[in-house]
Amino acid sequence: MTNTQNKLQAVLFDVDGTLADTEQDGHRLAFNAAFKQFNLDWNWDIDLYGELLQVTGGKERIRYYIERYAPAELNKSDLPDWIVSLHKTKTNYFESLMEAGSIPLRPGVARLIHELRQEKIKLAIATTTTMENVTALLKSTLGEESIGWFDVIGAGDIVPMKKPAPDIYLWVLDQLKLTPQQCIAIEDSENGLKSALAANLPTLITVSGYTHSQDFNGAVAVLSDLGEPSQPFTQIRSITIVDKDWVDYRLLNNLINH
């Protein structure tokens, strides 16, 4: 493959845990608020939610919880619709948290996105979270116009199989009309890494609170976060020389050409 083909053309971002640490103090609180509104005595504490995060997708997570912890609810005749309604209520609570500015972007995210735009690198999102959640996060952290910065946004139920299946990444690559070798994925979880690797994407991991002890074998590098010039990342593992303290276009380009 020639260097021209091999040069970085696009960066594909996961959302939850990658752009922002949304899980513990965002989605978890929104789920609990929705349960209260539905008069359920469920409470997803920090440890339980860490277990539930092994299941990808909010509706899928609710169903898993019911099967494991509240099996009496399985007798509902309209269970699938009820789960959709509960999840929609949760999404509304999550959007309210976003609009209140309660959930900031992780270190380096805004800087890197602005730099990639200057370098004319395509930006994409590949996530199992809903489009409403993506929109709420981007608007509250980067401004109303930021939705338009992304060439492709793959979110929610746009593909049938969620991560760790590669479907969402394959869909985004198809929309971008690029090969995996021209791109890099940025993820925070083992399921996300498996999804990206199954789509043959070089993948950078920035660990989050719930994922730091997961298995990231196959990632091009594992870092604490994207870093800032004034707030260097911690390098956990890398298969190439990382000679900077923050992730920028040049470093990402080196990672796909290692």
CSV table of C-alpha atoms in Angstrom, one decimal:
chain,number,residue,atom,x,y,z
A,1,MET,CA,0.0,0.0,0.0
A,2,THR,CA,1.4,3.4,-0.9
A,3,ASN,CA,1.9,6.2,1.7
A,4,THR,CA,-0.8,8.3,0.1
A,5,GLN,CA,-3.4,5.5,0.7
A,6,ASN,CA,-2.0,4.9,4.1
A,7,LYS,CA,-2.2,8.5,5.3
A,8,LEU,CA,-4.9,9.1,7.9
A,9,GLN,CA,-8.1,10.2,6.3
A,10,ALA,CA,-10.7,9.8,9.1
A,11,VAL,CA,-11.0,9.4,12.9
A,12,LEU,CA,-14.0,7.3,14.2
A,13,PHE,CA,-15.0,8.2,17.7
A,14,ASP,CA,-17.0,6.1,20.2
A,15,VAL,CA,-19.1,8.3,22.5
A,16,ASP,CA,-19.9,6.9,26.0
A,17,GLY,CA,-16.7,6.8,28.0
A,18,THR,CA,-14.6,8.0,25.0
A,19,LEU,CA,-15.8,11.6,24.3
A,20,ALA,CA,-17.1,12.0,27.8
A,21,ASP,CA,-17.2,9.9,31.0
A,22,THR,CA,-21.0,9.6,30.6
A,23,GLU,CA,-21.6,6.3,32.2
A,24,GLN,CA,-21.3,6.6,36.0
A,25,ASP,CA,-22.7,10.1,36.5
A,26,GLY,CA,-24.8,10.4,33.4
A,27,HIS,CA,-26.5,7.3,32.0
A,28,ARG,CA,-26.6,5.6,35.4
A,29,LEU,CA,-28.4,8.5,37.1
A,30,ALA,CA,-30.8,8.9,34.2
A,31,PHE,CA,-31.7,5.2,34.4
A,32,ASN,CA,-32.4,5.5,38.1
A,33,ALA,CA,-34.6,8.6,37.5
A,34,ALA,CA,-36.6,6.8,34.9
A,35,PHE,CA,-37.1,3.8,37.2
A,36,LYS,CA,-38.4,6.2,39.9
A,37,GLN,CA,-40.9,7.7,37.4
A,38,PHE,CA,-42.1,4.2,36.5
A,39,ASN,CA,-42.6,3.4,40.2
A,40,LEU,CA,-39.9,0.7,40.1
A,41,ASP,CA,-37.8,0.0,43.2
A,42,TRP,CA,-34.7,-0.7,41.1
A,43,ASN,CA,-31.5,1.2,41.9
A,44,TRP,CA,-28.4,0.7,39.8
A,45,ASP,CA,-25.5,1.6,42.1
A,46,ILE,CA,-22.0,2.2,40.8
A,47,ASP,CA,-20.8,-1.5,41.1
A,48,LEU,CA,-24.0,-3.0,39.6
A,49,TYR,CA,-23.9,-0.6,36.7
A,50,GLY,CA,-20.3,-1.6,36.0
A,51,GLU,CA,-21.6,-5.2,35.7
A,52,LEU,CA,-24.5,-4.1,33.4
A,53,LEU,CA,-22.1,-2.3,31.1
A,54,GLN,CA,-20.9,-5.7,29.9
A,55,VAL,CA,-24.2,-5.6,27.9
A,56,THR,CA,-24.1,-3.1,25.1
A,57,GLY,CA,-27.1,-0.9,24.4
A,58,GLY,CA,-29.6,0.6,27.0
A,59,LYS,CA,-32.7,-1.3,26.0
A,60,GLU,CA,-30.6,-4.5,26.0
A,61,ARG,CA,-29.2,-3.6,29.4
A,62,ILE,CA,-32.7,-3.2,30.8
A,63,ARG,CA,-33.8,-6.6,29.5
A,64,TYR,CA,-30.7,-8.3,30.9
A,65,TYR,CA,-31.4,-6.7,34.3
A,66,ILE,CA,-35.0,-8.0,34.2
A,67,GLU,CA,-33.9,-11.5,33.3
A,68,ARG,CA,-31.3,-11.6,36.0
A,69,TYR,CA,-32.7,-9.5,38.9
A,70,ALA,CA,-36.5,-8.9,38.3
A,71,PRO,CA,-37.8,-11.9,36.4
A,72,ALA,CA,-41.4,-11.3,37.5
A,73,GLU,CA,-41.4,-8.4,34.9
A,74,LEU,CA,-40.9,-10.9,32.1
A,75,ASN,CA,-44.6,-11.7,32.4
A,76,LYS,CA,-45.6,-8.3,31.0
A,77,SER,CA,-47.6,-8.9,27.8
A,78,ASP,CA,-46.1,-5.7,26.2
A,79,LEU,CA,-42.6,-6.1,27.6
A,80,PRO,CA,-40.7,-5.0,24.4
A,81,ASP,CA,-42.8,-1.8,24.1
A,82,TRP,CA,-42.6,-1.2,27.9
A,83,ILE,CA,-38.8,-1.4,27.7
A,84,VAL,CA,-38.7,1.0,24.8
A,85,SER,CA,-40.9,3.5,26.8
A,86,LEU,CA,-38.7,3.1,29.9
A,87,HIS,CA,-35.6,3.7,27.8
A,88,LYS,CA,-37.1,6.7,26.1
A,89,THR,CA,-37.9,8.3,29.5
A,90,LYS,CA,-34.3,7.5,30.6
A,91,THR,CA,-33.0,9.3,27.4
A,92,ASN,CA,-35.0,12.4,28.3
A,93,TYR,CA,-33.4,12.5,31.7
A,94,PHE,CA,-30.0,12.0,30.2
A,95,GLU,CA,-30.6,14.9,27.7
A,96,SER,CA,-31.6,17.1,30.7
A,97,LEU,CA,-28.3,16.3,32.4
A,98,MET,CA,-26.4,17.2,29.2
A,99,GLU,CA,-28.3,20.4,28.7
A,100,ALA,CA,-27.4,21.4,32.3
A,101,GLY,CA,-23.7,21.0,31.3
A,102,SER,CA,-23.3,18.3,34.0
A,103,ILE,CA,-21.0,16.1,31.8
A,104,PRO,CA,-17.8,17.7,30.3
A,105,LEU,CA,-15.7,16.2,27.5
A,106,ARG,CA,-12.7,14.2,28.5
A,107,PRO,CA,-9.2,15.7,28.4
A,108,GLY,CA,-8.0,16.4,24.8
A,109,VAL,CA,-11.2,15.6,23.0
A,110,ALA,CA,-12.2,19.2,22.0
A,111,ARG,CA,-8.6,20.1,21.1
A,112,LEU,CA,-8.2,17.0,18.9
A,113,ILE,CA,-11.5,17.5,17.2
A,114,HIS,CA,-10.7,21.1,16.3
A,115,GLU,CA,-7.2,20.1,15.1
A,116,LEU,CA,-8.5,17.3,12.9
A,117,ARG,CA,-11.0,19.7,11.3
A,118,GLN,CA,-8.1,22.1,10.5
A,119,GLU,CA,-6.1,19.2,9.0
A,120,LYS,CA,-9.2,18.4,6.8
A,121,ILE,CA,-9.5,14.9,8.4
A,122,LYS,CA,-13.0,13.4,8.3
A,123,LEU,CA,-14.7,13.0,11.6
A,124,ALA,CA,-17.2,10.2,12.3
A,125,ILE,CA,-19.0,8.7,15.3
A,126,ALA,CA,-19.7,5.0,15.7
A,127,THR,CA,-21.8,4.3,18.8
A,128,THR,CA,-24.5,2.2,20.2
A,129,THR,CA,-26.0,5.1,22.1
A,130,THR,CA,-29.0,6.9,20.6
A,131,MET,CA,-28.8,9.8,18.2
A,132,GLU,CA,-30.6,12.0,20.8
A,133,ASN,CA,-27.8,11.3,23.3
A,134,VAL,CA,-25.0,12.1,20.7
A,135,THR,CA,-26.7,15.3,19.7
A,136,ALA,CA,-27.3,16.4,23.3
A,137,LEU,CA,-23.6,15.7,24.2
A,138,LEU,CA,-22.2,17.5,21.2
A,139,LYS,CA,-24.4,20.5,21.5
A,140,SER,CA,-23.8,21.0,25.3
A,141,THR,CA,-20.0,20.7,25.0
A,142,LEU,CA,-19.0,21.9,21.5
A,143,GLY,CA,-21.9,24.1,20.5
A,144,GLU,CA,-25.0,23.8,18.3
A,145,GLU,CA,-23.1,23.7,15.0
A,146,SER,CA,-20.8,20.8,16.1
A,147,ILE,CA,-23.2,18.2,14.7
A,148,GLY,CA,-22.3,19.3,11.3
A,149,TRP,CA,-18.6,18.8,11.9
A,150,PHE,CA,-19.0,15.1,11.6
A,151,ASP,CA,-19.1,13.6,8.1
A,152,VAL,CA,-20.9,10.4,9.4
A,153,ILE,CA,-22.8,9.7,12.6
A,154,GLY,CA,-23.6,6.0,13.2
A,155,ALA,CA,-25.8,5.8,16.3
A,156,GLY,CA,-28.4,3.7,18.1
A,157,ASP,CA,-30.4,1.0,16.2
A,158,ILE,CA,-29.1,2.0,12.7
A,159,VAL,CA,-27.6,-1.5,12.5
A,160,PRO,CA,-29.1,-4.7,14.0
A,161,MET,CA,-26.1,-6.0,15.9
A,162,LYS,CA,-24.5,-3.8,18.5
A,163,LYS,CA,-20.8,-3.8,19.7
A,164,PRO,CA,-18.9,-6.1,20.0
A,165,ALA,CA,-20.2,-7.0,16.5
A,166,PRO,CA,-18.5,-4.9,13.9
A,167,ASP,CA,-21.7,-3.7,12.2
A,168,ILE,CA,-21.7,-0.1,13.3
A,169,TYR,CA,-18.0,0.4,12.2
A,170,LEU,CA,-18.7,-1.4,8.9
A,171,TRP,CA,-21.7,0.9,8.3
A,172,VAL,CA,-19.6,4.0,9.1
A,173,LEU,CA,-16.7,2.9,6.8
A,174,ASP,CA,-19.2,2.3,4.0
A,175,GLN,CA,-20.7,5.8,4.4
A,176,LEU,CA,-17.2,7.3,4.5
A,177,LYS,CA,-16.1,5.3,1.4
A,178,LEU,CA,-12.8,4.6,3.1
A,179,THR,CA,-10.8,1.5,3.9
A,180,PRO,CA,-10.1,0.6,7.5
A,181,GLN,CA,-6.4,1.2,6.9
A,182,GLN,CA,-7.1,4.9,6.1
A,183,CYS,CA,-8.8,5.4,9.5
A,184,ILE,CA,-8.4,5.0,13.2
A,185,ALA,CA,-11.0,4.3,15.9
A,186,ILE,CA,-10.9,5.7,19.4
A,187,GLU,CA,-12.6,3.6,22.0
A,188,ASP,CA,-12.6,3.1,25.8
A,189,SER,CA,-14.0,-0.4,26.3
A,190,GLU,CA,-13.1,-4.0,25.4
A,191,ASN,CA,-16.5,-4.4,23.6
A,192,GLY,CA,-15.7,-1.3,21.5
A,193,LEU,CA,-12.2,-2.6,20.8
A,194,LYS,CA,-13.5,-6.0,19.7
A,195,SER,CA,-16.1,-4.2,17.4
A,196,ALA,CA,-13.4,-2.0,15.8
A,197,LEU,CA,-10.9,-4.8,15.4
A,198,ALA,CA,-13.5,-7.0,13.8
A,199,ALA,CA,-13.9,-4.3,11.2
A,200,ASN,CA,-10.1,-4.3,10.7
A,201,LEU,CA,-9.7,-0.8,12.2
A,202,PRO,CA,-6.5,0.3,14.0
A,203,THR,CA,-7.8,1.2,17.4
A,204,LEU,CA,-6.6,3.6,20.1
A,205,ILE,CA,-7.9,3.0,23.6
A,206,THR,CA,-8.4,5.8,26.2
A,207,VAL,CA,-9.5,3.9,29.3
A,208,SER,CA,-12.4,5.2,31.4
A,209,GLY,CA,-13.4,4.6,35.0
A,210,TYR,CA,-15.3,1.5,34.3
A,211,THR,CA,-12.9,0.0,31.7
A,212,HIS,CA,-9.3,0.4,33.0
A,213,SER,CA,-9.0,-3.3,33.9
A,214,GLN,CA,-10.4,-4.7,30.7
A,215,ASP,CA,-8.5,-6.7,28.1
A,216,PHE,CA,-7.2,-4.4,25.3
A,217,ASN,CA,-5.0,-6.8,23.5
A,218,GLY,CA,-4.8,-5.7,19.8
A,219,ALA,CA,-5.1,-2.0,20.4
A,220,VAL,CA,-2.4,0.2,18.8
A,221,ALA,CA,-2.0,2.0,22.1
A,222,VAL,CA,-3.7,2.2,25.5
A,223,LEU,CA,-3.6,5.6,27.1
A,224,SER,CA,-5.2,7.2,30.2
A,225,ASP,CA,-6.9,9.8,27.9
A,226,LEU,CA,-6.0,12.0,24.9
A,227,GLY,CA,-4.0,14.4,27.0
A,228,GLU,CA,-3.4,18.1,26.7
A,229,PRO,CA,0.0,20.0,26.4
A,230,SER,CA,-0.6,21.1,30.0
A,231,GLN,CA,-2.0,17.7,31.2
A,232,PRO,CA,0.0,14.8,29.6
A,233,PHE,CA,-1.7,11.4,29.2
A,234,THR,CA,-0.3,8.3,30.9
A,235,GLN,CA,0.8,5.6,28.5
A,236,ILE,CA,-0.4,2.2,29.6
A,237,ARG,CA,0.6,0.2,26.6
A,238,SER,CA,1.7,0.8,23.0
A,239,ILE,CA,3.1,-1.2,20.1
A,240,THR,CA,4.9,1.7,18.7
A,241,ILE,CA,7.0,4.6,19.9
A,242,VAL,CA,4.7,7.3,21.4
A,243,ASP,CA,7.0,10.4,21.6
A,244,LYS,CA,4.4,13.0,22.6
A,245,ASP,CA,2.4,13.7,25.8
A,246,TRP,CA,-0.9,14.4,24.0
A,247,VAL,CA,-2.7,12.8,21.0
A,248,ASP,CA,-2.6,14.9,17.9
A,249,TYR,CA,-3.0,14.3,14.1
A,250,ARG,CA,0.7,13.4,13.7
A,251,LEU,CA,0.6,10.8,16.5
A,252,LEU,CA,-2.6,9.2,15.1
A,253,ASN,CA,-1.0,9.1,11.7
A,254,ASN,CA,2.1,7.3,13.2
A,255,LEU,CA,-0.1,4.8,15.0
A,256,ILE,CA,-1.8,3.7,11.8
A,257,ASN,CA,1.5,3.4,10.0
A,258,HIS,CA,3.4,1.6,12.7
